[in-house]
mmCIF file of N, CA, C and O in Angstrom:
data_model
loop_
_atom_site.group_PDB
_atom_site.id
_atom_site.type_symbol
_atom_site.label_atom_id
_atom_site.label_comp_id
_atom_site.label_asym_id
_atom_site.label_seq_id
_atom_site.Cartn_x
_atom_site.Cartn_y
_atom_site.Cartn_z
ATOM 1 N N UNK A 16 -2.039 40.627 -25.337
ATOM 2 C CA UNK A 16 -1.154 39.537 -24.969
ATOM 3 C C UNK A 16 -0.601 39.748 -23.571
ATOM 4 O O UNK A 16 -0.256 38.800 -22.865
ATOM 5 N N UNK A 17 -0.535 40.837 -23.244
ATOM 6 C CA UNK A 17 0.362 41.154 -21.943
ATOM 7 C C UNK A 17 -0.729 41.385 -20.661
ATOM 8 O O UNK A 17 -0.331 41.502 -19.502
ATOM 9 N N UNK A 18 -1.904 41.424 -20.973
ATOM 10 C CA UNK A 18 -2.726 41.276 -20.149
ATOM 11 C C UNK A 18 -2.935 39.434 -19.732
ATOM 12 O O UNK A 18 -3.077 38.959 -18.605
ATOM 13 N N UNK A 19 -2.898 38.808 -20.854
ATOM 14 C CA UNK A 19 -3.534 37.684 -20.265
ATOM 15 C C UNK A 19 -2.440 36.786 -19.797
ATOM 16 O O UNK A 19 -2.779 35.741 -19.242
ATOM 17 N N UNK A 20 -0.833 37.124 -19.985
ATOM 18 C CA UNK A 20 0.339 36.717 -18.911
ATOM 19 C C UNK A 20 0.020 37.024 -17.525
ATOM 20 O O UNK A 20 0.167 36.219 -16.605
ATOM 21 N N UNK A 21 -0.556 38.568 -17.362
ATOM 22 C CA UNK A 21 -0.991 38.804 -15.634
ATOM 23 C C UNK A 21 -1.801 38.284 -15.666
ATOM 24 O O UNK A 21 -1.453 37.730 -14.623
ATOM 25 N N UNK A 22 -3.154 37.610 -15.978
ATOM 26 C CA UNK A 22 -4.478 37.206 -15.972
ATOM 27 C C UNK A 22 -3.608 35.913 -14.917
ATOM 28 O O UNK A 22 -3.616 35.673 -13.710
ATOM 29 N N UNK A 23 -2.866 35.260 -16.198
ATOM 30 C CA UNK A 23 -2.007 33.850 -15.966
ATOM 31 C C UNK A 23 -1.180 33.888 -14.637
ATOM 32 O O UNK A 23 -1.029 32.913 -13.901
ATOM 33 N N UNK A 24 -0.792 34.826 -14.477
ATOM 34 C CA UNK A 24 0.194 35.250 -13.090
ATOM 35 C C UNK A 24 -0.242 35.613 -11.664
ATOM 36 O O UNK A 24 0.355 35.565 -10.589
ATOM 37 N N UNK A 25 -1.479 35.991 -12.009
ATOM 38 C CA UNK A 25 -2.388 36.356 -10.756
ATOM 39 C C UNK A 25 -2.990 35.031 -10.670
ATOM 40 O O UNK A 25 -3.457 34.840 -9.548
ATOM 41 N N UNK A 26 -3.093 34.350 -11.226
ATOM 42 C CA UNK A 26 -4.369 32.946 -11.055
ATOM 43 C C UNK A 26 -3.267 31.845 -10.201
ATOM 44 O O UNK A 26 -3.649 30.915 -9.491
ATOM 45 N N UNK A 27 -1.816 32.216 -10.473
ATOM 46 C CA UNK A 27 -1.121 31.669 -10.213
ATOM 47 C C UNK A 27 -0.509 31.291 -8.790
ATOM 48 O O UNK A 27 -0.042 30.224 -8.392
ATOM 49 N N UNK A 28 -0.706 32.834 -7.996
ATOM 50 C CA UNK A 28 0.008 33.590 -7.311
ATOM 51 C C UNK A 28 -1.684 32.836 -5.850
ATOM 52 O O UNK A 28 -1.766 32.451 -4.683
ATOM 53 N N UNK A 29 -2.477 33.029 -6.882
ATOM 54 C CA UNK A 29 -3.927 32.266 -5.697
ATOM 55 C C UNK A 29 -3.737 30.799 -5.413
ATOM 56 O O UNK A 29 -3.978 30.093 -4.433
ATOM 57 N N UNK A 30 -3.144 30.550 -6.788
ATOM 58 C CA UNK A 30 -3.346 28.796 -6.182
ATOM 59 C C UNK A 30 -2.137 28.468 -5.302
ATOM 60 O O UNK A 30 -2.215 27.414 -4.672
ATOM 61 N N UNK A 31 -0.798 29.366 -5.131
ATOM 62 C CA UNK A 31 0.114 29.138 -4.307
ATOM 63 C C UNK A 31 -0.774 29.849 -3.369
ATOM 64 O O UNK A 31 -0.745 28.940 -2.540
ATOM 65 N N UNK A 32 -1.372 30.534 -2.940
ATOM 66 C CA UNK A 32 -1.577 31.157 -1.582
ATOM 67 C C UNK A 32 -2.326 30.088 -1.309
ATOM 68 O O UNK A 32 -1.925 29.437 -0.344
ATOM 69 N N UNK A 33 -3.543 29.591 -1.990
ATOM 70 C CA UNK A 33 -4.425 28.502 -1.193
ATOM 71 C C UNK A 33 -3.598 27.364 -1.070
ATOM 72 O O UNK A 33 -4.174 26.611 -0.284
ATOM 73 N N UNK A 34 -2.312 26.751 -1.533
ATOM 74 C CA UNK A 34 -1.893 25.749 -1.238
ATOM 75 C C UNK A 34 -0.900 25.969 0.227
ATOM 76 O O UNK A 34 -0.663 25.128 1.095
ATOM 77 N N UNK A 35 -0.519 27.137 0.160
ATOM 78 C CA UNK A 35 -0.220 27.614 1.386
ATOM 79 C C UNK A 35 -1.120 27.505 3.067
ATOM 80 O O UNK A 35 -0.748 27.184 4.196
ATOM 81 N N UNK A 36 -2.440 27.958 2.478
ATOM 82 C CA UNK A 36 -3.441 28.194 3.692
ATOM 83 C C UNK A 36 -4.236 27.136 3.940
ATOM 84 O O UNK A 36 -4.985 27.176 4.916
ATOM 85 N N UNK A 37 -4.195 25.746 2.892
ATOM 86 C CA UNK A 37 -4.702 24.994 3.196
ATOM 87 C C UNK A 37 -3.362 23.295 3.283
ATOM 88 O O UNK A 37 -3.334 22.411 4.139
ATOM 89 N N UNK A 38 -2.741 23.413 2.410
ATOM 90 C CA UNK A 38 -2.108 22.116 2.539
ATOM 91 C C UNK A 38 -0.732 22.404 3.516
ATOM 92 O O UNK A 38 -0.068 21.375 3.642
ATOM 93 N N UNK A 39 -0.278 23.353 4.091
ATOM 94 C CA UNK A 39 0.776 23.261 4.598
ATOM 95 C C UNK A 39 0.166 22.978 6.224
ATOM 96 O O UNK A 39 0.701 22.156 6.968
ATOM 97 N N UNK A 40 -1.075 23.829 6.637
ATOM 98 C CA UNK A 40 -1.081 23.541 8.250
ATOM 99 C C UNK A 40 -1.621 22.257 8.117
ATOM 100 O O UNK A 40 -1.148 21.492 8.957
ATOM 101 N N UNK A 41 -2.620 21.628 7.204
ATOM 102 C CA UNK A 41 -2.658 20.414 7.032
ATOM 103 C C UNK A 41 -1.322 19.522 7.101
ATOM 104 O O UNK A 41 -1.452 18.515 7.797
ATOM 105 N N UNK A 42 -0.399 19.657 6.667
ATOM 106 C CA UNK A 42 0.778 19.211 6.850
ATOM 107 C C UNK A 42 1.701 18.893 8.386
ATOM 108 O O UNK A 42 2.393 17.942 8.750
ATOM 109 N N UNK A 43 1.407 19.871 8.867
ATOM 110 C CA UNK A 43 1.757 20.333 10.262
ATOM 111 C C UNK A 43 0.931 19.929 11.516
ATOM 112 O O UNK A 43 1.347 19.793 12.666
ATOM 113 N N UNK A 44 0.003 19.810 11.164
ATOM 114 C CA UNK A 44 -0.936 18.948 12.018
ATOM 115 C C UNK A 44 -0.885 17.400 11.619
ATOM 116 O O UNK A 44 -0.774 16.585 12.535
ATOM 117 N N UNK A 45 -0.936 17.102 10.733
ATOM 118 C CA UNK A 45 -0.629 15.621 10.122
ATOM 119 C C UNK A 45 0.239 15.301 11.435
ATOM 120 O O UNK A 45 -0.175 14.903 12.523
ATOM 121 N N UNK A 46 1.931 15.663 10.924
ATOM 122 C CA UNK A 46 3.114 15.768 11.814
ATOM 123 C C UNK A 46 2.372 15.280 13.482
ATOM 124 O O UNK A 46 2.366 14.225 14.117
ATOM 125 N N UNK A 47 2.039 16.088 13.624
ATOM 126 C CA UNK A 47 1.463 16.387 15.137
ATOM 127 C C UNK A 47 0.987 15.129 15.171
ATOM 128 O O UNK A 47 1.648 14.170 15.570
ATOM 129 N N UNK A 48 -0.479 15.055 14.649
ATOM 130 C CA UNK A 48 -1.206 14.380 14.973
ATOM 131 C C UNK A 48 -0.466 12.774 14.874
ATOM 132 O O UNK A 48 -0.915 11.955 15.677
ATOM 133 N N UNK A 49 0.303 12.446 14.216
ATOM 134 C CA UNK A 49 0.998 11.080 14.144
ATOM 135 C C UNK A 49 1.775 10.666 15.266
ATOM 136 O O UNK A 49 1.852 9.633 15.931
ATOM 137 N N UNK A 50 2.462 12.055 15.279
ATOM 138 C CA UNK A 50 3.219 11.814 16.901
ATOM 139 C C UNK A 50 2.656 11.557 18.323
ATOM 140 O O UNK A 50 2.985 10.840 19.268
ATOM 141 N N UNK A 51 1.502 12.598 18.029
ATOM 142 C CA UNK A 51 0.708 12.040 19.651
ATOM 143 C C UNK A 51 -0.281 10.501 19.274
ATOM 144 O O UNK A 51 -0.578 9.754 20.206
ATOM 145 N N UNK A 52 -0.622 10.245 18.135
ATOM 146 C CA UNK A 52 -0.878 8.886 18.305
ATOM 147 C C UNK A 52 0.026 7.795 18.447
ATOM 148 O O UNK A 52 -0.397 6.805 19.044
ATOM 149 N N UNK A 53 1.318 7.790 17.963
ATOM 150 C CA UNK A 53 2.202 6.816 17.638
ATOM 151 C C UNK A 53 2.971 6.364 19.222
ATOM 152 O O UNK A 53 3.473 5.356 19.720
ATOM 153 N N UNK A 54 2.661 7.996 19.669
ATOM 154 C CA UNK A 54 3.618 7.880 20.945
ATOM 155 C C UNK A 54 2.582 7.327 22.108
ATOM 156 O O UNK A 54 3.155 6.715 23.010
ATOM 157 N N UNK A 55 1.126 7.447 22.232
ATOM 158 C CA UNK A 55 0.379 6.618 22.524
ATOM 159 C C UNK A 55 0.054 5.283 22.681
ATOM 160 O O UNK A 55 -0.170 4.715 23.749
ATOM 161 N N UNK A 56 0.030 4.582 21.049
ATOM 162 C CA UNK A 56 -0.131 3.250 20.709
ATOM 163 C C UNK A 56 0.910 2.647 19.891
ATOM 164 O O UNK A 56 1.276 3.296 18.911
ATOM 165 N N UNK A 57 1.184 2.076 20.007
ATOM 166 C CA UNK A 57 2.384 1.275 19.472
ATOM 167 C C UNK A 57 1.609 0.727 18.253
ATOM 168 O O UNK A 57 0.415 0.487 18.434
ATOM 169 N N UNK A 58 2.243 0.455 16.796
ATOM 170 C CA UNK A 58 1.826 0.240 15.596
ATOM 171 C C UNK A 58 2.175 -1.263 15.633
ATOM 172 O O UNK A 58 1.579 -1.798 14.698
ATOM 173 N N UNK A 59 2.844 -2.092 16.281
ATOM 174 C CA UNK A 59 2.658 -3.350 16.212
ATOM 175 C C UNK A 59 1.015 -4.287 17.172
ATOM 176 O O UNK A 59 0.333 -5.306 17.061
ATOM 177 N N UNK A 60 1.125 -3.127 17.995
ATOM 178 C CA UNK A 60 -0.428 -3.483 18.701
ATOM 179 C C UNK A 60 -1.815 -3.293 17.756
ATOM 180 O O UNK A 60 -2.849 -3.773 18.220
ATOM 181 N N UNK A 61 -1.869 -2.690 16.600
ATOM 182 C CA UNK A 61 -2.729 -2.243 16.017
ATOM 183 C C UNK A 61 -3.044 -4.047 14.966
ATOM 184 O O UNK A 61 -2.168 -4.786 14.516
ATOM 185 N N UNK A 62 -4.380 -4.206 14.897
ATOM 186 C CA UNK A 62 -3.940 -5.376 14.196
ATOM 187 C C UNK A 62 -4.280 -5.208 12.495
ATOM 188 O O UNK A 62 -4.315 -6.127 11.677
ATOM 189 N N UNK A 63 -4.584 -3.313 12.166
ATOM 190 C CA UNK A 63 -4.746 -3.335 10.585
ATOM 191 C C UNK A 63 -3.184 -3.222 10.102
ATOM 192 O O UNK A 63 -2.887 -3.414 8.923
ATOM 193 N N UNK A 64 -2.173 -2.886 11.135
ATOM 194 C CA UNK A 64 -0.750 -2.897 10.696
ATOM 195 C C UNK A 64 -0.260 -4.290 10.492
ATOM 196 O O UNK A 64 0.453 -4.761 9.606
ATOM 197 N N UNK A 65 -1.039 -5.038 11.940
ATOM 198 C CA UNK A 65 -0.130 -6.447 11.278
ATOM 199 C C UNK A 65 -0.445 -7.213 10.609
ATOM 200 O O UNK A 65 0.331 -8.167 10.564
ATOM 201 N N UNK A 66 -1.285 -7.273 10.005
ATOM 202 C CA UNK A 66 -2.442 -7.684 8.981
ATOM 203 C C UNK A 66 -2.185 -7.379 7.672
ATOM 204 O O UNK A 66 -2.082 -8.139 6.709
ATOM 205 N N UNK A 67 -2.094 -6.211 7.735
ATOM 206 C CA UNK A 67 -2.363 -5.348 6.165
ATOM 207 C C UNK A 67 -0.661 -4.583 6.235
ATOM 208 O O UNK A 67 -0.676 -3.841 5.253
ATOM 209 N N UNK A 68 0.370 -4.468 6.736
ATOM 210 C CA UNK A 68 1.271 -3.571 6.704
ATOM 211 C C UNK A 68 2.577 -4.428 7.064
ATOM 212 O O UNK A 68 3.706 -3.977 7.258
ATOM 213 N N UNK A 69 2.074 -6.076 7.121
ATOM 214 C CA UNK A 69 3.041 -6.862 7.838
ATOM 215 C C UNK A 69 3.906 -6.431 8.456
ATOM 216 O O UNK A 69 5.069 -6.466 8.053
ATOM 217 N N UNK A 70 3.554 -5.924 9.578
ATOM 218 C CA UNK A 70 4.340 -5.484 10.886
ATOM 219 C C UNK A 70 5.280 -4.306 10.673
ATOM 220 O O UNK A 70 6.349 -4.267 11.280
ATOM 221 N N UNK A 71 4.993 -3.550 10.010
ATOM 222 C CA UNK A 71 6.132 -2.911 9.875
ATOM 223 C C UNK A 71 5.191 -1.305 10.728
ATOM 224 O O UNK A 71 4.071 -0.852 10.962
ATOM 225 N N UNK A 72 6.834 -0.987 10.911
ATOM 226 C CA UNK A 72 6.066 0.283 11.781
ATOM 227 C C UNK A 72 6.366 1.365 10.771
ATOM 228 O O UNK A 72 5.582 2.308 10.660
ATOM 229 N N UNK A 73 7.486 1.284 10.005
ATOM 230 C CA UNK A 73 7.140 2.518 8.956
ATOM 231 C C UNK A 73 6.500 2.856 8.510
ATOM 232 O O UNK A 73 6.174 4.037 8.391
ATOM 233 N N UNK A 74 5.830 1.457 7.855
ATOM 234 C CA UNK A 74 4.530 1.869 6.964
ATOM 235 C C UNK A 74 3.314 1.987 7.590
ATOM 236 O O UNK A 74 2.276 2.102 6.938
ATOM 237 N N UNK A 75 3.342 1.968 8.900
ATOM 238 C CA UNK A 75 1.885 2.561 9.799
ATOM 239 C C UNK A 75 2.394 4.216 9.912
ATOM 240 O O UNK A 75 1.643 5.180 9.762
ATOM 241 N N UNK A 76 3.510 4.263 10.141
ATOM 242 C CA UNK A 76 3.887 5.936 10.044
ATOM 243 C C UNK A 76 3.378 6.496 8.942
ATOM 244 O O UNK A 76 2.661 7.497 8.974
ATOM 245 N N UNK A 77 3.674 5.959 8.023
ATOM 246 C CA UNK A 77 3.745 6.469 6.792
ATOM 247 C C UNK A 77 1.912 6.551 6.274
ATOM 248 O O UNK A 77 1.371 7.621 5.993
ATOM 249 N N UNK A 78 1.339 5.477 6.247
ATOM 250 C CA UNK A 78 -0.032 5.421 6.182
ATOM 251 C C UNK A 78 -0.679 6.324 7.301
ATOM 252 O O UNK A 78 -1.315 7.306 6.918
ATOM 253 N N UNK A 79 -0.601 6.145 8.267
ATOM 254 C CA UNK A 79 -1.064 7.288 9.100
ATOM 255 C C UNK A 79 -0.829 8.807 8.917
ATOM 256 O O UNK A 79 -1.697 9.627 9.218
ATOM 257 N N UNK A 80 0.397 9.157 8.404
ATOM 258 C CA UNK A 80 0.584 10.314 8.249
ATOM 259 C C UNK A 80 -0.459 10.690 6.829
ATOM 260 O O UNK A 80 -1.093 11.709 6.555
ATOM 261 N N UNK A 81 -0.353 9.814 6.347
ATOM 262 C CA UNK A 81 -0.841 10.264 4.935
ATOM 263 C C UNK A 81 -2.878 10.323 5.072
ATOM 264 O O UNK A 81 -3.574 10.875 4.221
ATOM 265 N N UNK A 82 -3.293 9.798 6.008
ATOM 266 C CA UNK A 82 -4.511 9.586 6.474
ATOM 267 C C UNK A 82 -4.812 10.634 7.243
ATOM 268 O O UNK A 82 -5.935 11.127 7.142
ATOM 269 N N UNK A 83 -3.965 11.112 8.058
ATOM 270 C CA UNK A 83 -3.769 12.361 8.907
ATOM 271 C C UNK A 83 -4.385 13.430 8.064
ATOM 272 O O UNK A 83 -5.542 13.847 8.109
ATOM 273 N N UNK A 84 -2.969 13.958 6.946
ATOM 274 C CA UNK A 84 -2.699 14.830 5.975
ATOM 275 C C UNK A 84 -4.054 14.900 5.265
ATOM 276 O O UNK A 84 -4.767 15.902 5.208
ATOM 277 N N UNK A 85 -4.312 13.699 4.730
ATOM 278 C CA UNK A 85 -6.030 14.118 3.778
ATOM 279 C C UNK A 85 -7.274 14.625 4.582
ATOM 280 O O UNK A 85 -8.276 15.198 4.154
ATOM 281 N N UNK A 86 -6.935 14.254 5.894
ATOM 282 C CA UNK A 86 -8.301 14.695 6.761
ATOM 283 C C UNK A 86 -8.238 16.164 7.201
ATOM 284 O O UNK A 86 -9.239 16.870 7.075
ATOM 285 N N UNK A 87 -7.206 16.603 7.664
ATOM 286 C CA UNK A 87 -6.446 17.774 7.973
ATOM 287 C C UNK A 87 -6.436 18.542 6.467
ATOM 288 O O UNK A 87 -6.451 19.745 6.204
ATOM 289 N N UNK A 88 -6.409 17.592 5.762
ATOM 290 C CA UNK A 88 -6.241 18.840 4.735
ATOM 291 C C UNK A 88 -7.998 19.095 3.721
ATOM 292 O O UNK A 88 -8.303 19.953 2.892
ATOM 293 N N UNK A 89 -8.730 18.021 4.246
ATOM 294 C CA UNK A 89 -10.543 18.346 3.548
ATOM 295 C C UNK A 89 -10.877 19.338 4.439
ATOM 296 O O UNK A 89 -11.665 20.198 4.047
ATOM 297 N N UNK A 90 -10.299 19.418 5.921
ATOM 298 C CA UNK A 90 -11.055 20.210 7.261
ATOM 299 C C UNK A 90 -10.464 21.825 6.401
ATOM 300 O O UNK A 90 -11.272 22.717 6.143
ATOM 301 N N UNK A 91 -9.393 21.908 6.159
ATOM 302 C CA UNK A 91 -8.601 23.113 6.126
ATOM 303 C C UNK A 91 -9.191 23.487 4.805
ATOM 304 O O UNK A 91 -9.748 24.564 5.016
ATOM 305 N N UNK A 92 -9.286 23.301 4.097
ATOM 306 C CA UNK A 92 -9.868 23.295 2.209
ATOM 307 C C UNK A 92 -11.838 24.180 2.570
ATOM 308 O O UNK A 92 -12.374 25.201 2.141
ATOM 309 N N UNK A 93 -12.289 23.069 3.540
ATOM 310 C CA UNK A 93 -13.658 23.460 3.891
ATOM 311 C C UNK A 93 -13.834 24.609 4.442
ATOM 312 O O UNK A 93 -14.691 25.392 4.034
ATOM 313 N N UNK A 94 -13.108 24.841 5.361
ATOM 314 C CA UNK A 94 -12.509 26.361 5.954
ATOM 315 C C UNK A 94 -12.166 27.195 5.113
ATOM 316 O O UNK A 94 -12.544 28.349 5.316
ATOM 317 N N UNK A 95 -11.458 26.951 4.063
ATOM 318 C CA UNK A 95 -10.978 28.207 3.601
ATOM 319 C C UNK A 95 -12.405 28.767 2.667
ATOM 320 O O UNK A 95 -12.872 29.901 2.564
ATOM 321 N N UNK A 96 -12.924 27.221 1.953
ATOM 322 C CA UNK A 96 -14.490 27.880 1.047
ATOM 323 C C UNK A 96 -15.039 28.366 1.747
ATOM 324 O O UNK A 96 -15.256 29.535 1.431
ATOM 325 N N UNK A 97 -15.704 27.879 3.249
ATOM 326 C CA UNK A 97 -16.201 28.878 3.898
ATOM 327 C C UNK A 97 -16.129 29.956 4.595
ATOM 328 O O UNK A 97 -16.914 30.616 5.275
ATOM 329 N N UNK A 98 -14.831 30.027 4.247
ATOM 330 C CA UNK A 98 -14.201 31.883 4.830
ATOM 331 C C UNK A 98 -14.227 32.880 3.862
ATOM 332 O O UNK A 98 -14.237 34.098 4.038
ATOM 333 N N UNK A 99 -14.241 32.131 2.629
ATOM 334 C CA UNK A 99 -13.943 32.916 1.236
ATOM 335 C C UNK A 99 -15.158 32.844 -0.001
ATOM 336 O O UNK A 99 -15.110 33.261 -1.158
ATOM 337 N N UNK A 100 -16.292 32.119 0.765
ATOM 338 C CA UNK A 100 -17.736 32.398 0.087
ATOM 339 C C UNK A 100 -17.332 31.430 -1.152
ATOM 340 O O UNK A 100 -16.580 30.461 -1.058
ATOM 341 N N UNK A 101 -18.129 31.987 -2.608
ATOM 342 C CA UNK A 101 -17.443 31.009 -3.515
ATOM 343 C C UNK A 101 -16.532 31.604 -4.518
ATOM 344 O O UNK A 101 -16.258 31.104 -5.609
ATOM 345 N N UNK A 102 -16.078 32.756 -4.024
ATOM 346 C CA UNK A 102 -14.768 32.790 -4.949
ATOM 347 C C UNK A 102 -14.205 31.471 -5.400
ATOM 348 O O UNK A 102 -14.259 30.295 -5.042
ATOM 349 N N UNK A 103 -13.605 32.232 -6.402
ATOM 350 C CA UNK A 103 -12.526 30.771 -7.089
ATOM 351 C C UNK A 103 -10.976 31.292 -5.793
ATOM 352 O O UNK A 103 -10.622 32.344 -5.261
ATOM 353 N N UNK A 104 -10.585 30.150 -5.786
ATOM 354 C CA UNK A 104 -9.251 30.253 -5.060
ATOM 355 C C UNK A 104 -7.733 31.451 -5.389
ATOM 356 O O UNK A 104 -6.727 31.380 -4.683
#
């Protein structure tokens, strides 16, 4: 019984490290990356915002960041499988 709590605790301790090494700089680049586009192009000039987001600039922030975050975070995920062969995480 007390083995398969550490079994449970170590499996645990990986999926926080990979959520660490992959979704947080994903996170951080997201950040980034929104800012140097936003501060670039204005989200009312875009016409899938005024179209699809009725003008609002939050929700181009907000959609962008989140578009950012998933791309940043498949690049970072792909990296880590291929740094780490096929271990499990």
């Amino acid at each position: 019984m007390n083995q398969s709590w550490q079994a449970g605790a170590a499996g645990n301790g990986t999926a926080r490290r990979w959520l660490m090494q992959v979704l947080w700089p994903a996170f951080l680049m997201a950040i980034v990356a929104v800012g140097v586009l936003f501060s670039l192009v204005d989200p009312h000039d875009m016409h899938a915002v005024v179209s699809y987001l009725g003008d609002s600039s939050e929700g181009a922030y907000t959609v962008g960041f989140l578009v950012f975050w998933v791309l940043f975070t498949a690049s970072s995920g792909l990296t880590y499988l291929l740094a780490h062969g096929s271990r499990r995480p």
